[in-house]
Coordinates of C-alpha atoms in Angstrom, one line a residue:
M1 CA 151.1 108.1 117.3
L2 CA 153.7 109.5 114.9
I3 CA 152.2 110.7 111.6
P4 CA 153.4 108.7 108.6
K5 CA 155.7 110.3 106.1
V6 CA 154.4 111.2 102.6
E7 CA 156.8 108.7 101.1
F8 CA 155.0 105.9 103.0
L9 CA 151.8 106.8 101.3
D10 CA 153.5 106.9 98.0
D11 CA 154.8 103.4 98.6
I12 CA 151.2 102.3 99.3
Q13 CA 149.9 103.9 96.1
A14 CA 152.5 101.9 94.1
T15 CA 151.1 98.6 95.3
D16 CA 148.8 96.4 93.3
A17 CA 146.4 96.2 96.2
Y18 CA 146.0 100.0 96.3
Q19 CA 145.5 100.2 92.6
K20 CA 142.8 97.5 92.7
Q21 CA 140.9 99.3 95.5
L22 CA 141.2 102.7 93.7
K23 CA 139.8 101.2 90.5
A24 CA 136.9 99.6 92.4
L25 CA 136.3 102.9 94.2
Y26 CA 136.2 104.9 91.1
L27 CA 133.9 102.3 89.5
T28 CA 131.5 102.7 92.4
V29 CA 131.5 106.5 92.0
S30 CA 130.8 106.1 88.3
D31 CA 128.1 103.5 88.6
N32 CA 126.2 105.5 91.2
Q33 CA 127.1 108.9 89.7
Y34 CA 128.2 110.2 93.0
Q35 CA 129.1 113.9 93.0
T36 CA 130.6 114.5 96.4
L37 CA 132.5 112.5 99.1
T38 CA 132.5 113.3 102.8
V39 CA 135.1 111.5 105.0
L40 CA 135.0 111.3 108.7
I41 CA 138.5 111.9 110.3
D42 CA 139.4 111.0 113.8
L43 CA 141.7 113.7 115.0
N44 CA 142.6 111.7 118.1
T45 CA 145.1 109.8 116.0
Y46 CA 147.4 112.6 114.6
G47 CA 145.5 115.8 115.4
T48 CA 145.2 118.3 112.6
A49 CA 148.7 117.3 111.5
V50 CA 146.9 114.7 109.4
F51 CA 145.9 117.4 106.9
D52 CA 149.6 118.2 106.3
L53 CA 149.8 114.8 104.4
L54 CA 147.2 116.0 101.9
D55 CA 147.5 118.3 99.0
C56 CA 146.3 121.7 99.9
G57 CA 145.9 120.3 103.4
I58 CA 146.9 123.6 105.1
D59 CA 143.9 125.3 103.4
L60 CA 141.6 122.3 103.6
P61 CA 138.3 123.3 105.3
F62 CA 136.9 120.9 107.8
K63 CA 134.1 120.8 110.3
R64 CA 134.4 119.5 113.9
I65 CA 131.8 117.2 115.4
K66 CA 130.5 117.9 118.9
R67 CA 132.7 115.9 121.4
I68 CA 131.0 112.6 121.9
H69 CA 132.7 111.8 125.2
H70 CA 134.9 113.9 127.5
S71 CA 137.6 111.2 127.6
F72 CA 138.5 111.9 123.9
S73 CA 141.5 114.3 123.7
D74 CA 140.4 115.6 120.3
D75 CA 137.4 115.8 118.0
L76 CA 136.0 114.0 115.0
A77 CA 136.1 116.1 111.8
L78 CA 134.4 116.0 108.5
I79 CA 136.0 117.0 105.2
E80 CA 134.1 117.2 101.9
M81 CA 135.3 117.0 98.4
S82 CA 133.9 117.3 94.9
L83 CA 134.4 114.2 92.9
D84 CA 134.3 116.0 89.5
S85 CA 137.4 118.1 90.3
S86 CA 141.0 117.1 90.1
K87 CA 141.5 118.4 93.7
G88 CA 138.7 116.2 95.0
Q89 CA 140.0 113.2 93.2
R90 CA 143.5 113.7 94.5
L91 CA 142.2 114.0 98.1
L92 CA 140.2 110.7 97.6
E93 CA 143.3 109.0 96.4
Q94 CA 145.5 110.2 99.2
L95 CA 142.9 109.4 101.9
L96 CA 142.5 105.9 100.4
A97 CA 146.3 105.5 100.6
L98 CA 146.3 106.6 104.3
A99 CA 143.4 104.3 105.1
L100 CA 145.2 101.3 103.5
Y101 CA 148.4 102.3 105.3
E102 CA 146.8 102.3 108.7
N103 CA 145.1 99.0 108.1
T104 CA 148.2 97.4 106.6
Y105 CA 150.4 98.3 109.6
D106 CA 147.8 97.3 112.1
I107 CA 149.5 94.0 112.8
S108 CA 149.9 91.6 115.7
G109 CA 151.7 93.2 118.6
H110 CA 151.6 96.6 117.1
P111 CA 148.0 97.8 116.8
H112 CA 147.6 101.0 114.7
P113 CA 144.8 103.5 115.3
R114 CA 142.6 104.8 112.4
S115 CA 142.5 108.4 111.4
V116 CA 140.5 107.7 108.2
C117 CA 137.1 106.4 109.3
L118 CA 133.9 106.5 107.4
W119 CA 133.2 107.4 103.8
L120 CA 129.9 109.0 103.0
F121 CA 129.0 109.6 99.4
D122 CA 126.6 112.4 98.4
Q123 CA 126.3 113.4 102.1
P124 CA 127.1 117.1 102.2
I125 CA 128.2 118.5 105.6
T126 CA 125.1 119.9 107.2
K127 CA 124.0 120.5 110.8
T128 CA 121.8 117.4 110.4
L129 CA 124.6 115.2 109.3
K130 CA 126.9 116.4 112.2
H131 CA 124.1 115.8 114.7
S132 CA 123.5 112.3 113.2
I133 CA 127.1 111.4 113.5
Y134 CA 127.1 112.6 117.1
L135 CA 123.9 110.6 117.9
I136 CA 125.2 107.3 116.6
G137 CA 128.0 107.5 119.1
Q138 CA 125.6 107.3 122.0
A139 CA 124.0 104.3 123.8
Y140 CA 122.1 103.8 127.0
G141 CA 123.7 101.5 129.6
M142 CA 121.8 98.3 130.6
G143 CA 118.7 99.3 132.6
T144 CA 119.7 102.9 132.9
K145 CA 119.4 106.3 131.2
K146 CA 123.1 107.0 131.7
R147 CA 124.7 107.3 128.3
R148 CA 127.8 105.4 127.2
Y149 CA 129.8 106.3 124.2
L150 CA 130.2 104.0 121.1
R151 CA 133.4 104.4 119.1
Y152 CA 131.5 103.2 116.0
W153 CA 133.5 105.4 113.5
D154 CA 136.6 103.2 113.9
P155 CA 136.3 100.7 111.0
R156 CA 137.3 97.9 113.4
V157 CA 134.3 98.7 115.6
M158 CA 132.0 99.3 112.7
A159 CA 132.9 95.8 111.4
L160 CA 131.8 94.4 114.8
L161 CA 128.6 96.4 114.8
T162 CA 127.6 95.1 111.4
H163 CA 127.3 91.7 113.1
L164 CA 125.8 93.1 116.3
W165 CA 123.2 95.6 115.2
T166 CA 119.7 94.3 114.8
D167 CA 117.6 95.2 111.8
Q168 CA 115.7 97.7 114.0
Q169 CA 118.9 99.3 115.1
K170 CA 120.1 99.6 111.6
L171 CA 116.8 101.2 110.7
Q172 CA 117.5 103.8 113.4
V173 CA 120.6 104.8 111.5
Y174 CA 118.8 104.8 108.2
K175 CA 116.2 107.2 109.7
L176 CA 119.0 109.7 110.5
G177 CA 119.4 110.1 106.7
L178 CA 122.3 107.6 106.2
S179 CA 121.4 104.9 103.7
H180 CA 124.9 103.5 103.5
I181 CA 128.3 103.9 105.0
C182 CA 131.7 102.8 103.5
Y183 CA 134.9 101.9 105.4
V184 CA 138.1 100.0 104.8
D185 CA 137.7 96.5 106.3
W186 CA 140.2 94.0 107.7
N187 CA 140.9 92.7 104.2
N188 CA 142.1 96.1 103.0
E189 CA 139.0 96.4 100.9
M190 CA 136.3 99.1 100.8
N191 CA 133.2 97.6 102.4
V192 CA 129.7 99.1 101.9
L193 CA 127.2 98.8 104.8
T194 CA 123.7 99.4 103.5
F195 CA 121.0 100.2 106.1
P196 CA 117.5 98.8 105.6
T197 CA 114.5 100.9 104.9
L198 CA 111.3 101.0 106.9
N199 CA 109.5 98.7 104.6
E200 CA 112.3 96.2 104.6
V201 CA 112.3 96.0 108.4
Y202 CA 108.5 96.2 108.9
P203 CA 106.9 94.9 105.7
S204 CA 103.4 95.0 107.3
N205 CA 104.0 98.6 108.4
T206 CA 101.8 98.2 111.5
E207 CA 101.5 100.9 114.1
V208 CA 102.6 98.5 116.8
E209 CA 105.8 97.8 115.1
L210 CA 106.5 101.4 114.4
E211 CA 106.0 102.4 118.0
Q212 CA 108.7 99.9 119.0
L213 CA 111.3 101.8 117.0
Q214 CA 112.7 104.1 119.6
P215 CA 114.9 107.1 118.8
L216 CA 118.6 107.1 119.5
P217 CA 120.6 106.6 121.7
F218 CA 120.8 102.9 121.1
R219 CA 119.5 100.4 123.6
F220 CA 121.7 97.3 123.4
S221 CA 120.9 93.9 124.9
Q222 CA 123.1 92.3 127.5
Q223 CA 124.7 90.0 124.9
Q224 CA 125.5 93.0 122.6
W225 CA 127.2 94.8 125.5
Q226 CA 129.1 91.7 126.4
L227 CA 130.5 91.5 122.8
L228 CA 131.2 95.2 122.7
G229 CA 133.2 94.8 125.9
Q230 CA 135.3 92.1 124.1
A231 CA 136.0 94.3 121.1
E232 CA 139.7 94.7 122.0
W233 CA 140.1 90.9 122.3
I234 CA 138.2 90.3 119.1
N235 CA 140.3 92.8 117.2
M236 CA 143.5 91.2 118.6
I237 CA 142.5 87.8 117.2
L238 CA 141.4 89.3 113.8
R239 CA 144.7 91.2 113.7
Q240 CA 146.6 87.9 113.9
L241 CA 144.3 86.1 111.5
K242 CA 144.1 88.7 108.7
E243 CA 147.6 87.8 107.4
R244 CA 146.5 84.1 107.0
I245 CA 142.9 84.1 106.0
V246 CA 140.2 86.3 104.5
I247 CA 138.1 87.8 107.2
N248 CA 134.5 86.9 106.2
T249 CA 131.2 86.5 108.0
Q250 CA 132.0 82.9 109.0
S251 CA 135.4 83.7 110.5
Y252 CA 134.0 86.8 112.2
K253 CA 131.2 84.9 113.8
T254 CA 133.5 82.2 114.9
V255 CA 135.6 84.7 116.8
M256 CA 132.5 86.4 118.2
N257 CA 131.1 83.1 119.5
Q258 CA 134.3 82.3 121.3
A259 CA 134.4 85.9 122.8
L260 CA 130.9 85.4 124.2
L261 CA 132.0 82.0 125.7
I262 CA 134.8 83.8 127.5
V263 CA 132.5 86.4 128.9
Q264 CA 130.1 83.7 130.1
R265 CA 133.1 81.9 131.7
Q266 CA 132.5 78.8 129.6
T267 CA 136.0 78.8 128.2
T268 CA 139.4 80.4 128.7
Q269 CA 141.1 82.8 126.3
Q270 CA 143.7 80.2 125.6
Q271 CA 141.2 77.5 124.8
A272 CA 139.1 80.0 122.8
V273 CA 142.1 80.7 120.5
K274 CA 142.6 76.9 120.0
N275 CA 138.9 76.5 119.1
I276 CA 139.1 79.4 116.6
V277 CA 142.2 77.9 114.9
E278 CA 140.7 74.5 114.7
S279 CA 137.4 75.8 113.4
L280 CA 138.9 77.9 110.7
E281 CA 141.4 75.2 109.6
Q282 CA 138.7 72.4 109.4
P283 CA 137.2 73.5 106.1
R284 CA 140.7 73.6 104.5
N285 CA 141.6 70.2 105.8
Q286 CA 138.3 68.8 104.5
G287 CA 139.0 70.3 101.1
V288 CA 142.5 68.7 100.9
G289 CA 141.0 65.2 101.4
R290 CA 138.6 65.7 98.5

């Protein structure tokens, strides 16, 4: 993938959509009194050339994550910035522009990868954090101890996982020290995924329930694996829909349900697309008649 020109990011920063997201992002920082921001970068998109887009990028320190799977040509990397410095704020603004650029130009027929992945506030880069990020990318295959990789850091996959993860699986992430993760969603908005605490998942806090919470890697059900296997098709449909509708929980579940029917051989891809269009247009048609 060719790295975008700096002028492209300048154009993004001049848009109302960017200014709206930047304002909301700074409001989040202010309301929560965040001091630092750590951003997960996928070097498989542009390599380290991505840092050339950023001010002081040549001298920007970053930490590589242990390679999650041998099939990846490059690593994941973490960069950390102080939010009370002009340099840190400039990096935040440029990374937001790049994230919106990648999402904006991820359009039907021309899928665009993501280099800007997850945003972690007040999560300094430590060995524990690096290991946690590595662990979340692992899952056991069905009925086996063989590990499979999970490309969760891609915002498009993260969006799918928010609908797939059980509360217990979300708690596994929380116990790694990650209470919330932010990412730019299909609507070009910064979405915050908050992970539940132990008391929220197990109010009674019984020993039996606690023993059922196994450490990572994840153990997904057959249905979860089926939907993960359809991630490419799901993303293709959402890529076509995002210019026409707001991608919300209802529309996402509609697409997922049809993807599951395809796997179970209860419908064809062509019929599934028709069902999705009819389902999403129905509320609008009902609204017109009122």
